[in-house]
Coordinates of C-alpha atoms in Angstrom, one line a residue:
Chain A
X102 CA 147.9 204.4 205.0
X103 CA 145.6 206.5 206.7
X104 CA 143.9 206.2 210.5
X105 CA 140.6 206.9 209.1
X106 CA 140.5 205.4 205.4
X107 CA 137.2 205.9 204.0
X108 CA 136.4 202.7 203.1
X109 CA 136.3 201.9 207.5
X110 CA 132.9 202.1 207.8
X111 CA 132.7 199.5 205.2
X112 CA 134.0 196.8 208.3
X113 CA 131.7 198.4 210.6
X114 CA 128.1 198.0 208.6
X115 CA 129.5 194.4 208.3
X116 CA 129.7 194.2 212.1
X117 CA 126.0 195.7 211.9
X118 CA 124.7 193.4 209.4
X119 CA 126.4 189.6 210.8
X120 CA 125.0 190.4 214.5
X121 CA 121.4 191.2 213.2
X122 CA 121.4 188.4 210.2
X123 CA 123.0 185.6 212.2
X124 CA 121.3 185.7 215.1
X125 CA 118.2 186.0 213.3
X126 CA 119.2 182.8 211.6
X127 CA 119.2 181.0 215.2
X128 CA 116.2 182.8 216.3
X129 CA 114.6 181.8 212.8
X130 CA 115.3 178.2 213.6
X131 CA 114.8 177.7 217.2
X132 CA 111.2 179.7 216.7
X133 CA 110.1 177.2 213.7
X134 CA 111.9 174.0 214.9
X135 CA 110.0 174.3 218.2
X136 CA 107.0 175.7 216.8
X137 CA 106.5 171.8 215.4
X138 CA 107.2 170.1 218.8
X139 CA 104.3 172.7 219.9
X140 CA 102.0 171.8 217.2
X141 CA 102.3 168.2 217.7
X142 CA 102.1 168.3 221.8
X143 CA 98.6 170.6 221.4
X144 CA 97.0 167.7 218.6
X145 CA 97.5 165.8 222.0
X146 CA 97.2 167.9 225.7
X147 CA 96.1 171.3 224.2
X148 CA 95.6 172.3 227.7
X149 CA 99.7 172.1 227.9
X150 CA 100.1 174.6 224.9
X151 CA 100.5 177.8 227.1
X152 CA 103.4 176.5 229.0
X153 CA 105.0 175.2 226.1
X154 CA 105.4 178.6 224.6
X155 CA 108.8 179.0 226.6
X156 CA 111.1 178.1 223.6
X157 CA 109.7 180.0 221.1
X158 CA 109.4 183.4 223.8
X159 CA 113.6 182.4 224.2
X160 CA 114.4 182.1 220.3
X161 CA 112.4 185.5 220.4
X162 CA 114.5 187.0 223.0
X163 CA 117.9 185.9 220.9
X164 CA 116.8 188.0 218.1
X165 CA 116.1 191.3 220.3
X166 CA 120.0 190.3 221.6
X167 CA 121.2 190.8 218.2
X168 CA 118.6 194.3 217.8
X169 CA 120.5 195.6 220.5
X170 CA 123.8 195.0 219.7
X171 CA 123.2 196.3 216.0
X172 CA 121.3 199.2 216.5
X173 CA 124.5 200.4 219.7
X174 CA 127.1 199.7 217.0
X175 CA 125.2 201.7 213.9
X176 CA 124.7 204.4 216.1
X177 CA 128.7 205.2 216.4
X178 CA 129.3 204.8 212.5
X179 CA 129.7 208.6 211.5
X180 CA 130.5 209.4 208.1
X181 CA 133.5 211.3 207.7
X182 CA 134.7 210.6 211.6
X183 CA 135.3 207.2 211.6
X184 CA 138.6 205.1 212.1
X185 CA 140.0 201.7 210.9
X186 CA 140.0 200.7 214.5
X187 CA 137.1 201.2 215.4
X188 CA 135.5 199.8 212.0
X189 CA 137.4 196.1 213.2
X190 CA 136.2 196.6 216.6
X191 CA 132.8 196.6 215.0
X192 CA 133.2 193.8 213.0
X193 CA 134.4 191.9 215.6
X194 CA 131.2 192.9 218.0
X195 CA 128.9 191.8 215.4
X196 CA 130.4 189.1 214.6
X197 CA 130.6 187.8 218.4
X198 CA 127.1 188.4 219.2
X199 CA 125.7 187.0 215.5
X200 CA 127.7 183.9 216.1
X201 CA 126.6 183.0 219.7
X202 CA 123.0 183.9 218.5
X203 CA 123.4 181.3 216.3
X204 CA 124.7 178.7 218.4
X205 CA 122.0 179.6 221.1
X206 CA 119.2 179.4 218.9
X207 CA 120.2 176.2 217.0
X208 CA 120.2 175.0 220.8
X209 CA 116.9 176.3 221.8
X210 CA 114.9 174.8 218.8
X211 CA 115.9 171.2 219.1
X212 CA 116.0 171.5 223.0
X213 CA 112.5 173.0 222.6
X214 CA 111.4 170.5 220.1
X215 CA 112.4 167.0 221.8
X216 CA 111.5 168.5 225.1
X217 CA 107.5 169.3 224.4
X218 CA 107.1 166.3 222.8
X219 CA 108.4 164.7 226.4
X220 CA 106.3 166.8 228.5
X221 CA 103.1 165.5 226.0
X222 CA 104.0 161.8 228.2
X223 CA 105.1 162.9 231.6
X224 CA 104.7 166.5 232.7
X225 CA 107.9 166.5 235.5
X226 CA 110.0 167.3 232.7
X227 CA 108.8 170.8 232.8
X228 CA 111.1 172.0 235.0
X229 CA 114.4 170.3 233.4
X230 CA 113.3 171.7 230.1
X231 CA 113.4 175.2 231.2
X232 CA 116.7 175.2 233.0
X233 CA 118.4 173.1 229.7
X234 CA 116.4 176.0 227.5
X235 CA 118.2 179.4 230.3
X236 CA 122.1 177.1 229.9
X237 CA 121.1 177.3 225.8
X238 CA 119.9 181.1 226.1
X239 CA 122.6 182.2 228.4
X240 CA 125.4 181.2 225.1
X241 CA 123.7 184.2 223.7
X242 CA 123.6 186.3 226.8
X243 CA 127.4 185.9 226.5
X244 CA 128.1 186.9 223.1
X245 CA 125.9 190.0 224.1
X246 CA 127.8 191.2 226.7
X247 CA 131.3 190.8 224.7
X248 CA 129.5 192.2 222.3
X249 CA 128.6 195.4 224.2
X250 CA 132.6 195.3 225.8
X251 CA 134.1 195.4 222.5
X252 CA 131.5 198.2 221.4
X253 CA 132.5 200.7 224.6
X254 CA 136.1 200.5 223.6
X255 CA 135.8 201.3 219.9
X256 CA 134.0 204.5 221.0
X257 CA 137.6 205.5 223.3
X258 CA 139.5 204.6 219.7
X259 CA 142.0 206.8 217.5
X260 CA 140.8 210.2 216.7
X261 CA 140.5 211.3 213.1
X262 CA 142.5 214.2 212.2
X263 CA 140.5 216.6 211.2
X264 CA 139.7 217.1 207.1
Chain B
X471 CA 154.1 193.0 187.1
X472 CA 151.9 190.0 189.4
X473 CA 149.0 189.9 191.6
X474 CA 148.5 192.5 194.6
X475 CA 145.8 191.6 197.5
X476 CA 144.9 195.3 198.4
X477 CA 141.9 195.1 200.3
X478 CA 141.8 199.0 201.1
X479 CA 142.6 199.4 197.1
X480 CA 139.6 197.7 195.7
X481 CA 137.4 198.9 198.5
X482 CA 138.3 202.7 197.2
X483 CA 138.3 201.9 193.5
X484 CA 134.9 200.3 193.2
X485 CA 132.1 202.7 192.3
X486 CA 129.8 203.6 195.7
X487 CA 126.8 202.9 192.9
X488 CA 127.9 199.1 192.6
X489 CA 127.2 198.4 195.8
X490 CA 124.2 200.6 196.5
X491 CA 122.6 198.7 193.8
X492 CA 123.8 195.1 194.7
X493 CA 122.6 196.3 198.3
X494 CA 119.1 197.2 196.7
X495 CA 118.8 194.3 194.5
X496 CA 119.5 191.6 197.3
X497 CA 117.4 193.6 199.3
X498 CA 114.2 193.3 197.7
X499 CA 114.9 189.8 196.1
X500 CA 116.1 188.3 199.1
X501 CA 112.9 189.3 200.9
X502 CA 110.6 188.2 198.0
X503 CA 112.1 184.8 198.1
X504 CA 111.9 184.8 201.9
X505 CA 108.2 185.4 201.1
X506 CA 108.0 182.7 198.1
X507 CA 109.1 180.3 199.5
X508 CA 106.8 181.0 203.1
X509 CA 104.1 181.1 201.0
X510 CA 104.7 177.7 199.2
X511 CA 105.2 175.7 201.9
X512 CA 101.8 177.4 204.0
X513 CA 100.1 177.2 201.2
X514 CA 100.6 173.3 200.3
X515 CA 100.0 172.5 203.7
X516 CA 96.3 174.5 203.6
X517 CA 95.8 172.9 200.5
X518 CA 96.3 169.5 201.6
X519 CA 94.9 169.6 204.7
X520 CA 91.8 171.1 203.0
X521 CA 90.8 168.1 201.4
X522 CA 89.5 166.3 204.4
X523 CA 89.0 170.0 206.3
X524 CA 87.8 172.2 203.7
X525 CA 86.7 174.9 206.7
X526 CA 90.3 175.5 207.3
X527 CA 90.9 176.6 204.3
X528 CA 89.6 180.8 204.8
X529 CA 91.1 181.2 208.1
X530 CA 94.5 180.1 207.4
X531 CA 95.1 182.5 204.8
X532 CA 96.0 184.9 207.5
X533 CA 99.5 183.1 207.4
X534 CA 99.7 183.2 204.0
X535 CA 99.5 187.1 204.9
X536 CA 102.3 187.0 207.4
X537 CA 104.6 185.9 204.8
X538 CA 103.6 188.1 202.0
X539 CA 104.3 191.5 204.8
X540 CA 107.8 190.3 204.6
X541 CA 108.3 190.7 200.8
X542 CA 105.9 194.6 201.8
X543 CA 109.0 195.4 204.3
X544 CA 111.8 194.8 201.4
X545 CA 110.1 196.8 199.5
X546 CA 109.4 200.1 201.7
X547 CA 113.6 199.6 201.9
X548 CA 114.4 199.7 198.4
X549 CA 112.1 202.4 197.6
X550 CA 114.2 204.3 201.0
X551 CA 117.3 203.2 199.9
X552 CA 116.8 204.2 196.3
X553 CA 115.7 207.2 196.8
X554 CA 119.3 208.1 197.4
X555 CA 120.6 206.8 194.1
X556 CA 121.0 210.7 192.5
X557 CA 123.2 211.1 189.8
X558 CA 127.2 212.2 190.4
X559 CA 129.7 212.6 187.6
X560 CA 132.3 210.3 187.5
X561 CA 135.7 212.5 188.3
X562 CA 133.3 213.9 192.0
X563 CA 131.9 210.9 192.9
X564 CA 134.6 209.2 195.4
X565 CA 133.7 211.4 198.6
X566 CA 134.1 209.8 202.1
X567 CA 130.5 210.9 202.6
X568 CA 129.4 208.8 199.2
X569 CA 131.7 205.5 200.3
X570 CA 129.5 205.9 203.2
X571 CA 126.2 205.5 201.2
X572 CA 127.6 203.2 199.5
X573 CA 128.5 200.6 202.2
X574 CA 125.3 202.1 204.5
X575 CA 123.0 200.4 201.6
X576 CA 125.1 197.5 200.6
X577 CA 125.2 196.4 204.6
X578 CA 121.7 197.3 205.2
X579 CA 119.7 195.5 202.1
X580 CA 122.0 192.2 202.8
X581 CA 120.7 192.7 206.4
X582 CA 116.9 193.2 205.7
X583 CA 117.0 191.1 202.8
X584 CA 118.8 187.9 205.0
X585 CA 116.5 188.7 207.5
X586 CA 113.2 188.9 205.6
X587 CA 114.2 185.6 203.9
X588 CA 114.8 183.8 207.8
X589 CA 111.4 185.0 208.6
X590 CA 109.6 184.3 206.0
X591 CA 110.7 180.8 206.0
X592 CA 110.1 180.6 209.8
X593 CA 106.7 181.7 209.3
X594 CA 105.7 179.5 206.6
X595 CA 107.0 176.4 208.7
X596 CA 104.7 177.5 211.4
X597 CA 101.9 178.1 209.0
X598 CA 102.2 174.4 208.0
X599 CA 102.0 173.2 211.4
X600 CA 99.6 175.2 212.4
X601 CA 96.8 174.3 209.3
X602 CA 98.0 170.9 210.0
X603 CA 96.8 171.4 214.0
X604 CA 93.9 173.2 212.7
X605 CA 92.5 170.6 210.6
X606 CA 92.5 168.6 213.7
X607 CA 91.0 170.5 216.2
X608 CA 89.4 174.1 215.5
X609 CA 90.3 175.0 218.9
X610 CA 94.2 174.9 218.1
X611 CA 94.2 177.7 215.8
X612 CA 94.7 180.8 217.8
X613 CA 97.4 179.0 220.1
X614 CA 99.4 178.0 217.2
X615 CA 98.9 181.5 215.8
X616 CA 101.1 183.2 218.9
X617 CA 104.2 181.0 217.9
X618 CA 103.7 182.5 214.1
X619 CA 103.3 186.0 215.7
X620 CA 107.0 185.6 217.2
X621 CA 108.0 184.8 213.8
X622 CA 107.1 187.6 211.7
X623 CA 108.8 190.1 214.7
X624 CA 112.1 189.1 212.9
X625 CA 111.0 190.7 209.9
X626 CA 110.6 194.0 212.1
X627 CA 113.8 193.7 213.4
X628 CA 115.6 193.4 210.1
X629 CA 113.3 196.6 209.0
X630 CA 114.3 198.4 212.3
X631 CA 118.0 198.0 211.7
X632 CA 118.3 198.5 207.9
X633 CA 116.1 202.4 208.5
X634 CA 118.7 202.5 211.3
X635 CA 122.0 202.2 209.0
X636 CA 121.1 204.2 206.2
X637 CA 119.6 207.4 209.0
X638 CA 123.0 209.1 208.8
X639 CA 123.6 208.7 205.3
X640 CA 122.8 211.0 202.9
X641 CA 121.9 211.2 199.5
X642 CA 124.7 210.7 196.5
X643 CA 126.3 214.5 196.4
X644 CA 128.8 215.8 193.9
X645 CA 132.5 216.7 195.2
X646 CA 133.3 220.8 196.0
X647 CA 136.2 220.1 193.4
X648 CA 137.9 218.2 191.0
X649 CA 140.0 216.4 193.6
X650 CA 142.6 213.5 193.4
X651 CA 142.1 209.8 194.3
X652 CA 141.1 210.5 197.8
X653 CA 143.4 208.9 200.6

């Protein structure tokens, strides 16, 4: 059993691909879940339709989350130099920041939905809907920065011996 | 002799083709049906709604565009990806550098494909709605038309990252020697 097996960046493209596919998936739904609310408050108060962008600018922002996090961890998968250890660690970062983009954007697009459709009857409830939308948002801001953690001390892993 | 769970085993025994090709395949399948099924749902809206609107029925075809550049991005990828499928004999194929490929297009066409599917769905959602808000009021178009924009930037994403996971990968090469099952 080998430090570096050569299957190791195997585990680390999988970290790649879960943190850009599953937050994509919450991104996917919160933009199209509150894309509906949106087209149903501006049949209404078009006027309102500007403001009411907010959710689908935060599912937006949950897929650039997940961007970043794949594109730091692909950029330390090396052929030929690459350890078991750090392969895991990768795995592990995707997986933390896909999941919590997932969470966070399921959260943003029925927030985003229920809330426009309020703010078509009484416009106070601006101002809640935007701090409930930052507590949804800041789920993926978390899984980000362990995300970004785990990704500093794979690159501080096990050397390969040299071939 | 009985069953042996050997992850590492079956990840150095499969061929570096199989899953270059899988990764290919649900690349540019996964993306067309991302597009398909975008397109159906836009497209029955517009259709509908252009009974008692027929006017809406020109413009909106920009959405139906939106999702079909989603099944265009899976297919710039598998024509990249598969322009590293060149041929290796069988006894110099397993190289660390061609396990590499392998997994750098299996991970990357599940990734654009999955995400090209996400968007194209999100974007044909949005479509609906927003032939549906056309049909009501002309003026709704555009501002509907921004949420649909912030759709189709997933597609660019999944595009970004799958060019990014295959840039230090190179094509299929053939072993210096003869060597043993590699360790």
């Amino acid at each position: 059993m080998s430090v570096c097996p050569p299957y190791a960046p195997f585990f680390g493209f999988a970290g790649v691909a879960s943190a850009m596919t599953l937050s994509t998936v919450g991104a996917a739904f919160g933009t199209a879940k509150a894309g509906i609310g949106i087209a149903g408050l501006g049949a209404f108060k078009p006027e309102l339709i500007m403001k009411s962008l907010i959710p689908v600018v935060m599912a937006g922002i949950i897929a650039v989350y997940g961007l970043v996090v794949s594109v730091l961890i692909s950029g330390g998968i090396k052929p030929g130099d690459y350890s078991l250890f750090s392969g895991f660690v990768h795995l592990g970062a995707g997986l933390a920041c896909g999941m919590t983009g997932l969470a966070a954007g399921y959260a943003i697009g029925l927030v985003g939905d229920s809330c426009v459709r309020a703010y078509v009857r009484e416009q106070k409830v601006f101002v809640g809907m935007v701090l409930i939308l930052i507590f949804a948002e800041v789920l993926g801001l978390y899984g980000l920065i362990v995300a970004l953690i785990m990704n500093t001390s794979a690159i501080g892993g096990d050397k390969c011996p040299s071939q | 002799s009985g069953e042996a769970f050997n992850v590492g085993q079956f990840l150095e025994e499969t061929s570096p083709y199989a899953w270059a090709g899988t990764g290919i395949g649900l690349c540019i399948g996964l993306s067309v049906l991302g597009a398909g099924w975008g397109i159906l749902v836009t497209g029955s809206s517009i259709l509908g709604g252009g009974v008692r609107s027929p006017r809406i029925t020109t413009k909106n075809l920009i959405s139906i565009i939106f999702c079909e550049v989603v099944a265009i991005y899976g297919v710039i990828i598998g024509i990249v990806y598969s322009a590293k499928l060149q041929h290796v004999p069988e006894n110099l194929l397993y190289t660390p550098h061609n396990y590499y490929t392998g997994y750098a297009i299996f991970w990357g066409g599940i990734t654009v494909g999955i995400c090209n599917l996400l968007c194209g769905i999100a974007v044909g959602i949005t479509g609906s709605t927003a032939a549906i808000a056309d049909a009501a009021d002309p003026n709704l178009f555009v501002k509907i038309l921004i949420v649909e924009v912030f759709g189709s930037i997933m597609g660019l994403f999944g595009l970004i990252v799958g060019l990014l996971m295959v840039g230090a990968a190179g094509d299929f090469t053939a072993a210096a020697s003869v060597s043993p099952h590699v360790l």
